[in-house]
Coordinates of C-alpha atoms in Angstrom, one line a residue:
M1 CA 97.9 191.1 238.6
I2 CA 94.3 189.8 238.3
Q3 CA 93.5 191.4 241.7
R4 CA 94.8 194.6 240.5
N5 CA 92.7 194.5 237.2
V6 CA 89.7 193.8 239.4
V7 CA 90.3 196.7 241.6
R8 CA 90.9 198.8 238.6
N9 CA 87.7 197.9 236.9
L10 CA 85.7 198.5 240.0
L11 CA 87.2 201.9 240.3
V12 CA 86.2 202.8 236.7
I13 CA 82.7 201.5 237.4
I14 CA 82.4 203.8 240.5
L15 CA 83.9 206.7 238.6
V16 CA 81.6 206.3 235.7
A17 CA 78.6 205.8 237.9
T18 CA 79.5 208.9 240.0
L19 CA 80.1 211.2 236.9
Y20 CA 77.0 210.2 235.1
G21 CA 74.7 209.9 238.1
C22 CA 75.5 213.5 239.0
A23 CA 74.8 214.6 235.4
S24 CA 71.5 212.8 235.0
P25 CA 68.4 214.7 236.6
K26 CA 65.0 213.3 237.1
P27 CA 61.8 214.9 235.8
V28 CA 60.3 217.5 238.0
M29 CA 56.7 218.7 238.7
Y30 CA 56.6 221.3 235.8
Q31 CA 54.6 224.2 237.2
G32 CA 53.5 225.5 233.8
V33 CA 52.0 222.2 232.6
P34 CA 48.1 222.3 232.5
S35 CA 47.9 218.9 234.3
T36 CA 50.4 219.7 237.2
T37 CA 47.6 220.3 239.7
Y38 CA 46.2 216.9 239.1
L39 CA 49.5 215.0 239.1
K40 CA 50.7 212.9 242.2
Q41 CA 53.8 210.9 243.0
N42 CA 53.5 207.5 241.3
T43 CA 53.3 205.0 244.1
D44 CA 51.3 202.3 242.3
T45 CA 52.8 201.3 238.9
G46 CA 56.4 200.7 240.1
D47 CA 57.7 202.4 236.9
K48 CA 60.5 204.6 238.1
N49 CA 60.4 206.4 234.6
L50 CA 56.9 207.6 235.5
P51 CA 57.4 209.7 238.7
Y52 CA 54.2 211.5 238.5
V53 CA 50.8 210.3 237.3
Y54 CA 47.2 211.2 237.3
E55 CA 44.3 208.8 236.5
I56 CA 40.6 209.3 236.7
H57 CA 39.7 206.9 233.7
K58 CA 40.7 203.3 233.7
N59 CA 38.7 201.9 230.8
F60 CA 39.1 203.4 227.4
I61 CA 37.0 200.8 225.7
K62 CA 34.3 203.2 224.3
Y63 CA 37.0 205.3 222.5
D64 CA 37.8 204.3 219.1
K65 CA 39.1 207.8 217.6
M66 CA 41.9 210.1 218.6
I67 CA 42.9 213.7 217.9
I68 CA 46.7 214.1 218.2
A69 CA 47.5 217.5 219.0
P70 CA 50.7 219.2 217.7
V71 CA 53.7 218.2 220.0
T72 CA 54.8 221.3 221.8
I73 CA 58.0 222.5 223.7
Y74 CA 57.7 223.5 227.3
R75 CA 59.6 226.7 227.8
D76 CA 59.1 227.7 231.3
K77 CA 62.1 228.3 233.6
D78 CA 61.9 224.7 235.1
S79 CA 62.3 223.0 231.7
Q80 CA 65.1 220.6 231.4
F81 CA 66.7 221.2 228.1
G82 CA 69.8 222.8 229.4
D83 CA 71.7 224.7 226.5
M84 CA 70.2 222.5 223.7
A85 CA 69.8 224.4 220.4
E86 CA 66.5 225.4 219.1
K87 CA 67.0 223.4 216.0
D88 CA 67.6 220.2 218.0
K89 CA 64.4 220.8 220.0
M90 CA 62.4 221.2 216.9
T91 CA 64.0 218.0 215.5
L92 CA 62.8 216.2 218.6
V93 CA 59.3 217.8 218.2
T94 CA 59.0 216.6 214.5
Y95 CA 60.2 213.1 215.6
A96 CA 57.8 212.8 218.6
Q97 CA 54.9 213.9 216.4
A98 CA 55.6 211.1 213.9
Q99 CA 56.2 208.5 216.4
F100 CA 53.2 209.0 218.7
T101 CA 51.1 209.4 215.5
E102 CA 52.5 206.1 214.0
K103 CA 51.9 204.2 217.2
M104 CA 48.4 205.6 218.0
K105 CA 47.0 205.0 214.4
S106 CA 47.4 201.2 215.0
K107 CA 45.0 201.5 218.0
F108 CA 42.7 204.4 217.0
Q109 CA 41.2 206.1 214.0
I110 CA 43.1 209.4 213.8
T111 CA 40.7 212.3 213.3
T112 CA 40.5 216.1 213.7
L113 CA 36.8 216.1 214.9
P114 CA 35.7 216.0 218.5
G115 CA 33.0 213.4 219.6
P116 CA 32.0 211.4 222.5
T117 CA 34.1 208.4 221.4
T118 CA 37.2 210.5 220.6
L119 CA 40.2 211.2 222.7
I120 CA 42.7 214.0 222.4
L121 CA 46.4 213.3 223.0
K122 CA 48.7 216.0 224.0
V123 CA 52.4 215.5 224.2
I124 CA 54.7 218.2 225.7
L125 CA 58.4 217.8 225.6
T126 CA 59.8 219.3 228.8
G127 CA 63.4 218.4 228.4
A128 CA 66.1 216.4 226.8
E129 CA 69.7 215.3 227.2
T130 CA 72.1 214.8 224.5
S131 CA 74.6 211.9 224.3
T132 CA 78.3 212.8 224.9
P133 CA 80.1 212.2 221.6
V134 CA 82.7 209.4 221.5
L135 CA 82.5 208.9 225.3
S136 CA 79.0 207.5 225.1
T137 CA 80.2 204.8 222.6
L138 CA 83.7 204.1 224.2
S139 CA 82.0 203.7 227.6
R140 CA 80.3 200.6 226.4
L141 CA 83.4 199.1 224.7
D142 CA 85.9 199.7 227.5
L143 CA 85.9 196.8 230.1
G144 CA 85.0 199.0 233.1
G145 CA 82.5 201.0 231.3
G146 CA 81.0 197.9 229.7
L147 CA 80.6 196.3 233.1
Y148 CA 78.9 199.4 234.5
N149 CA 76.5 199.6 231.5
G150 CA 75.8 195.8 231.8
V151 CA 74.7 196.3 235.5
Q152 CA 72.6 199.2 234.4
S153 CA 71.0 197.2 231.6
I154 CA 69.9 194.6 234.2
R155 CA 68.4 197.3 236.5
G156 CA 66.7 199.1 233.8
G157 CA 68.9 202.1 234.4
E158 CA 70.6 204.7 232.2
G159 CA 73.8 204.2 230.3
S160 CA 76.9 206.3 230.8
F161 CA 77.1 209.6 228.9
T162 CA 73.8 208.8 227.1
G163 CA 70.9 211.2 226.3
A164 CA 67.3 211.0 227.4
I165 CA 63.9 212.6 226.8
F166 CA 61.6 214.3 229.3
Y167 CA 57.9 214.7 228.4
V168 CA 54.3 215.0 229.5
V169 CA 51.3 213.1 228.2
E170 CA 47.9 214.4 228.8
I171 CA 44.7 212.5 227.5
Y172 CA 41.3 214.3 227.3
D173 CA 37.8 213.4 226.4
S174 CA 37.2 215.6 223.3
S175 CA 33.5 216.1 223.9
T176 CA 33.9 217.3 227.4
S177 CA 37.5 218.4 227.7
K178 CA 37.9 216.5 230.8
L179 CA 41.3 215.3 231.7
L180 CA 41.2 211.5 231.9
S181 CA 44.9 210.7 232.4
A182 CA 48.2 212.3 232.6
Y183 CA 51.9 211.6 233.5
I184 CA 55.3 212.9 233.5
A185 CA 58.1 210.5 232.1
K186 CA 61.7 210.2 231.3
E187 CA 62.8 207.6 228.7
Y188 CA 66.1 206.5 227.4
P189 CA 67.7 203.5 225.7
N190 CA 68.8 200.4 227.1
S191 CA 72.3 201.0 228.5
M192 CA 73.9 198.4 226.2
N193 CA 72.3 199.7 223.1
I194 CA 75.4 200.9 221.3
A195 CA 73.6 202.1 218.2
A196 CA 71.7 204.6 220.3
S197 CA 74.9 206.1 221.6
L198 CA 75.9 207.2 218.0
G199 CA 74.7 210.8 217.4
S200 CA 73.8 213.5 219.9
L201 CA 70.1 213.1 219.6
T202 CA 69.9 209.4 218.8
A203 CA 69.3 208.3 222.5
A204 CA 66.4 210.9 223.0
K205 CA 64.8 209.7 219.8
V206 CA 65.0 206.2 221.0
G207 CA 63.4 207.4 224.3
I208 CA 60.5 208.9 222.3
E209 CA 60.1 205.7 220.5
K210 CA 59.9 203.7 223.7
G211 CA 57.5 206.3 225.2
A212 CA 55.1 206.1 222.2
E213 CA 55.1 202.3 222.4
K214 CA 54.6 202.1 226.1
L215 CA 51.5 204.4 225.8
A216 CA 50.0 202.5 222.8
K217 CA 50.4 199.3 224.7
Q218 CA 48.7 200.7 227.8
L219 CA 45.8 202.1 225.9
Q220 CA 45.3 198.9 224.0
Q221 CA 45.2 197.0 227.3
T222 CA 42.6 199.4 228.7
K223 CA 40.5 199.2 225.5
S224 CA 40.4 195.4 225.7
G225 CA 39.3 195.5 229.2
T226 CA 42.0 193.3 230.4
T227 CA 43.6 195.7 232.9
A228 CA 40.9 196.4 235.3
S229 CA 43.4 196.0 238.3
Q230 CA 46.3 198.0 236.4
R231 CA 46.6 201.9 236.3
M232 CA 47.4 204.2 233.6
P233 CA 49.8 204.8 232.2

């Protein structure tokens, strides 16, 4: 009986992994994004959630102000929103604007005026996945699903039937309009975060929070001059 249960649980894990793995795309090199021609495959940071990056500026210590441009929706044919309703896209835009503003204002003086010590931050939402109602939560409570999500949590992978956010970050020098850093990212909650499985957009929102926090941390490190050997983002 014990052996039979072990086999059953392994089969559940394989089934969930197969179903969800097939339904979870990776970000693409969006052809309509301004920074696309600069982006390269990320072979340096080891962050699988940042597949494409561009960096020309490693030290942001001279910048103490930031202009946060309105968050926009990417609408070209290679966007990854699927059949998401327009109102849900705009909900995510509003949330992203609030989150990136909140995280950046603790590191920079937010302004609307360009200058030699002012950055411009542009965030473009390029896609999103919604969580599957009920299944997202139940797959963390069921023994087999719980095992799968536990393994994913250790690996930093996505949870079963859980949403995510795809986006592009571009950072410019406001006085020269020169692109200093850019990247494409996909963010999602920890696979064992049950609260993030509730509601179709909750996981994507958590992904936005994680993305804003990650950027704030990296910019703070480069401002302090402690990451000369590290790369943005």
